[in-house]
PDB file of C-alpha atoms in Angstrom:
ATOM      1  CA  UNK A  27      56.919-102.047  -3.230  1.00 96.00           C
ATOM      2  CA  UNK A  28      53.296-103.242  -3.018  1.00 97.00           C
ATOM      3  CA  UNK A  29      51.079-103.168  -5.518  1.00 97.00           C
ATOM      4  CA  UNK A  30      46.929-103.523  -4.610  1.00 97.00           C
ATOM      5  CA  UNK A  31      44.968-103.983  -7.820  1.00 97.00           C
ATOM      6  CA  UNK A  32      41.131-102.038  -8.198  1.00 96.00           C
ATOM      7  CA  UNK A  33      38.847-103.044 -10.540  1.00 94.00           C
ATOM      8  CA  UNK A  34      36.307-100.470 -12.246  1.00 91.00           C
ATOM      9  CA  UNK A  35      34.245-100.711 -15.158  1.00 88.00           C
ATOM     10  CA  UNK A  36      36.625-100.657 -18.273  1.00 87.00           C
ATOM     11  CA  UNK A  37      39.539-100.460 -16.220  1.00 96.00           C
ATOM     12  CA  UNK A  38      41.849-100.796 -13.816  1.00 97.00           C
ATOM     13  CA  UNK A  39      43.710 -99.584 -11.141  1.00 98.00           C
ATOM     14  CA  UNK A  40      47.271-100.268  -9.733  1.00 98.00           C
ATOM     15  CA  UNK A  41      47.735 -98.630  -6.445  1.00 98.00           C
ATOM     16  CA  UNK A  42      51.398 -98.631  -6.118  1.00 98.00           C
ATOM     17  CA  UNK A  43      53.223 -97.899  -2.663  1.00 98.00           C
ATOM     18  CA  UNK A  44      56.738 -98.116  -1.359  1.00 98.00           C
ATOM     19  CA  UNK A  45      59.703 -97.343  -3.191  1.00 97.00           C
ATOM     20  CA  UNK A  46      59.614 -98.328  -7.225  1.00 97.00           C
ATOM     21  CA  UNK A  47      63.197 -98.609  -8.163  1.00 97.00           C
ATOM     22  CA  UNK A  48      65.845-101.113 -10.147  1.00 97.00           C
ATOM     23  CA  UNK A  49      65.174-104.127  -7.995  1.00 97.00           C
ATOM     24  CA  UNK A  50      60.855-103.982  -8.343  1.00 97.00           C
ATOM     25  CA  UNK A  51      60.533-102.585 -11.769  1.00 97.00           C
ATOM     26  CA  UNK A  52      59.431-105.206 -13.382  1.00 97.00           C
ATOM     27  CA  UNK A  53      57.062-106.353 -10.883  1.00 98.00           C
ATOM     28  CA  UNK A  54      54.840-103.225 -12.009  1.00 98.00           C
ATOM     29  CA  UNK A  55      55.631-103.724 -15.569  1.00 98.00           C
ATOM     30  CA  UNK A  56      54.753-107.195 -15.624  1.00 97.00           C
ATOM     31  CA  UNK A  57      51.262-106.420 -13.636  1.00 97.00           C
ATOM     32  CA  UNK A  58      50.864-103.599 -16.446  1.00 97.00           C
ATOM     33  CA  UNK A  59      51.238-105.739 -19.213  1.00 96.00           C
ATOM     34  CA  UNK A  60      48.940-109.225 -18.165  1.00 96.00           C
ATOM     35  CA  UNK A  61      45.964-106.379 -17.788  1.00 95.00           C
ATOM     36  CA  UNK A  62      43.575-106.545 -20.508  1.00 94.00           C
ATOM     37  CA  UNK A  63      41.590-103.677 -19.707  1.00 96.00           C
ATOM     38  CA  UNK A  64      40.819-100.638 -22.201  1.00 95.00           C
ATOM     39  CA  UNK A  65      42.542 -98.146 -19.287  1.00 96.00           C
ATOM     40  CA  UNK A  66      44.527 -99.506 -16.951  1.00 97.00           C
ATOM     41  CA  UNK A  67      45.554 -96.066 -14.325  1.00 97.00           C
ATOM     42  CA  UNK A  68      48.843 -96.250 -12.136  1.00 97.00           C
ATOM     43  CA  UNK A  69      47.984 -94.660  -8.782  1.00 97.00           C
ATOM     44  CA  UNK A  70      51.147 -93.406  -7.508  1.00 97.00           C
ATOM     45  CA  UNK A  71      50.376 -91.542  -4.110  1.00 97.00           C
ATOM     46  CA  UNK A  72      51.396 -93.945  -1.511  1.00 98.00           C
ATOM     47  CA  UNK A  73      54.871 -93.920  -3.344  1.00 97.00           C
ATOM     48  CA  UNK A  74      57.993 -92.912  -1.425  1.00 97.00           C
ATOM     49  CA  UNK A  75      60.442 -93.054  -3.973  1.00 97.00           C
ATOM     50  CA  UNK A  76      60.983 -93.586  -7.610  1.00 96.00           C
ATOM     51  CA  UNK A  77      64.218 -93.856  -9.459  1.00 95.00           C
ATOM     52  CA  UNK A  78      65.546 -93.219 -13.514  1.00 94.00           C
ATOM     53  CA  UNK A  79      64.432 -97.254 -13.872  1.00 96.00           C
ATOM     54  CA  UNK A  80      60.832 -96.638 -12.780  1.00 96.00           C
ATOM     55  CA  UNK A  81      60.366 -93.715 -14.800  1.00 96.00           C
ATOM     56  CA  UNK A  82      61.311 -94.793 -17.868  1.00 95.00           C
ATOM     57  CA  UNK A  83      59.586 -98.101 -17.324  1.00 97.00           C
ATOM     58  CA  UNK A  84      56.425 -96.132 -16.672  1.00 96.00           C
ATOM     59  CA  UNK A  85      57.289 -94.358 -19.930  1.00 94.00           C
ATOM     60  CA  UNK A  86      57.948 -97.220 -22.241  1.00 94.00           C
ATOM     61  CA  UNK A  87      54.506 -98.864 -21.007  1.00 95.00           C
ATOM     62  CA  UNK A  88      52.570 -95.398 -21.350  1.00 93.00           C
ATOM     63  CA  UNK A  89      53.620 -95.659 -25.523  1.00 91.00           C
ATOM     64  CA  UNK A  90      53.163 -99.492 -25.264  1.00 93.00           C
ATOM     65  CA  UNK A  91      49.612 -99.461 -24.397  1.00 94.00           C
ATOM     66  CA  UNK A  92      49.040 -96.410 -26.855  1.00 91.00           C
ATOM     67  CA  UNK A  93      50.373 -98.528 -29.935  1.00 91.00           C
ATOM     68  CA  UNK A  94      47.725-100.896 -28.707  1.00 93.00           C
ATOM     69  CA  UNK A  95      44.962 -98.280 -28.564  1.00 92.00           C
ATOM     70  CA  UNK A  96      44.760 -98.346 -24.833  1.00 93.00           C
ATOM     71  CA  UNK A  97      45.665 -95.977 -22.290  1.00 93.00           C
ATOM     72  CA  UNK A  98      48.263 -95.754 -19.372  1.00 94.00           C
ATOM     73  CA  UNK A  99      46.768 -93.119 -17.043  1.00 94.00           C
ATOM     74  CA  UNK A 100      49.836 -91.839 -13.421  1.00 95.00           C
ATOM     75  CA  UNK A 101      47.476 -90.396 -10.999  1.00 95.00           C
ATOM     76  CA  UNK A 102      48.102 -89.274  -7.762  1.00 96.00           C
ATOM     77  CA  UNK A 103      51.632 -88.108  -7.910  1.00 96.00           C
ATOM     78  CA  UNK A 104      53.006 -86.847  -4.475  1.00 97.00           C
ATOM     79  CA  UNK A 105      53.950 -83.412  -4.844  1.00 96.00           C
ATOM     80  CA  UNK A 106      58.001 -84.121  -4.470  1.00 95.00           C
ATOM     81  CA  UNK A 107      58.136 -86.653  -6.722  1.00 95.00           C
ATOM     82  CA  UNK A 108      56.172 -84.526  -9.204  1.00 95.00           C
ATOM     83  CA  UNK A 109      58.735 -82.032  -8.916  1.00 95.00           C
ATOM     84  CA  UNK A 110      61.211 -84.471  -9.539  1.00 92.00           C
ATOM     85  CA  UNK A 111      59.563 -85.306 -12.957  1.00 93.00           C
ATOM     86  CA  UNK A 112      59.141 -82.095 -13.993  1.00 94.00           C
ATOM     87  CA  UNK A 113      62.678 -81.342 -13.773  1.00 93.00           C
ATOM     88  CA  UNK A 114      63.505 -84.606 -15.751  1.00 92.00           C
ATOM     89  CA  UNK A 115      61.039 -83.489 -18.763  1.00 92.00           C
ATOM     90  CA  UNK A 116      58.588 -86.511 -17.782  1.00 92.00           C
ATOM     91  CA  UNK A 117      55.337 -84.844 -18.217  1.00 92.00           C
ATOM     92  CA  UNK A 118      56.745 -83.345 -21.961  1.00 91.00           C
ATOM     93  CA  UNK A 119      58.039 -86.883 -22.686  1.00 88.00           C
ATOM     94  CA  UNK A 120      54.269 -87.573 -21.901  1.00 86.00           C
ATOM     95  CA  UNK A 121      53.300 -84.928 -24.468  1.00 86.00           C
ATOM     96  CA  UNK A 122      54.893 -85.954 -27.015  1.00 83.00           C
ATOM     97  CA  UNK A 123      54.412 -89.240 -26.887  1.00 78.00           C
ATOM     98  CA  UNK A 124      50.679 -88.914 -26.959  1.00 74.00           C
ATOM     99  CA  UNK A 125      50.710 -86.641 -30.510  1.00 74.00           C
ATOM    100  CA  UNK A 126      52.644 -89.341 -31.647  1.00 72.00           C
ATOM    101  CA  UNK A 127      49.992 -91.852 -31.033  1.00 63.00           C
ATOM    102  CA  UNK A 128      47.394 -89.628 -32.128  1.00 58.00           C
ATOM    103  CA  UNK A 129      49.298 -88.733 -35.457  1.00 48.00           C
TER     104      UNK A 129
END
């Protein structure tokens, strides 16, 4: 996995490509974590693969920044992996982890 780091203003951007799996998951959650920015977005379309380690990494940081009162935006999302989460219930996981913040 390879990770490029963007800066805009207020945030920034991981652009994450390769395969994010058991052996590299904490690379990414370690780079999420030392960012101090507001928004800090997860661009996932150069990614090949992603396995149950990556996803609930990327979930555990998503309510980790929102306890903070920051946000953890996944953008780009090839279409097969999408799929992939949708079957898993990622994107209601997402849901309902954001009314919990908000509550």
């Amino acid at each position: 996995m390879e990770i490029r780091v963007r800066q805009k203003k207020g945030m920034v951007i991981l652009e994450v490509e390769g395969e994010l799996d058991f052996s590299n998951v904490e690379q990414l959650q370690q780079e999420i974590q030392r960012r101090p920015e507001e928004v800090v977005e997860i661009d996932l379309q150069g990614l090949r693969f992603i396995d149950s380690s990556g996803v609930g990494m990327l979930l555990s940081q998503v309510r980790h920044l929102y306890k903070q009162g920051r946000t953890l935006k996944i953008v780009h999302i090839p279409d097969f992996i999408r799929e992939d989460l949708e079957v898993i219930g990622f994107f209601q996981v997402l849901e309902v982890l954001k009314a919990n913040s908000n509550a």
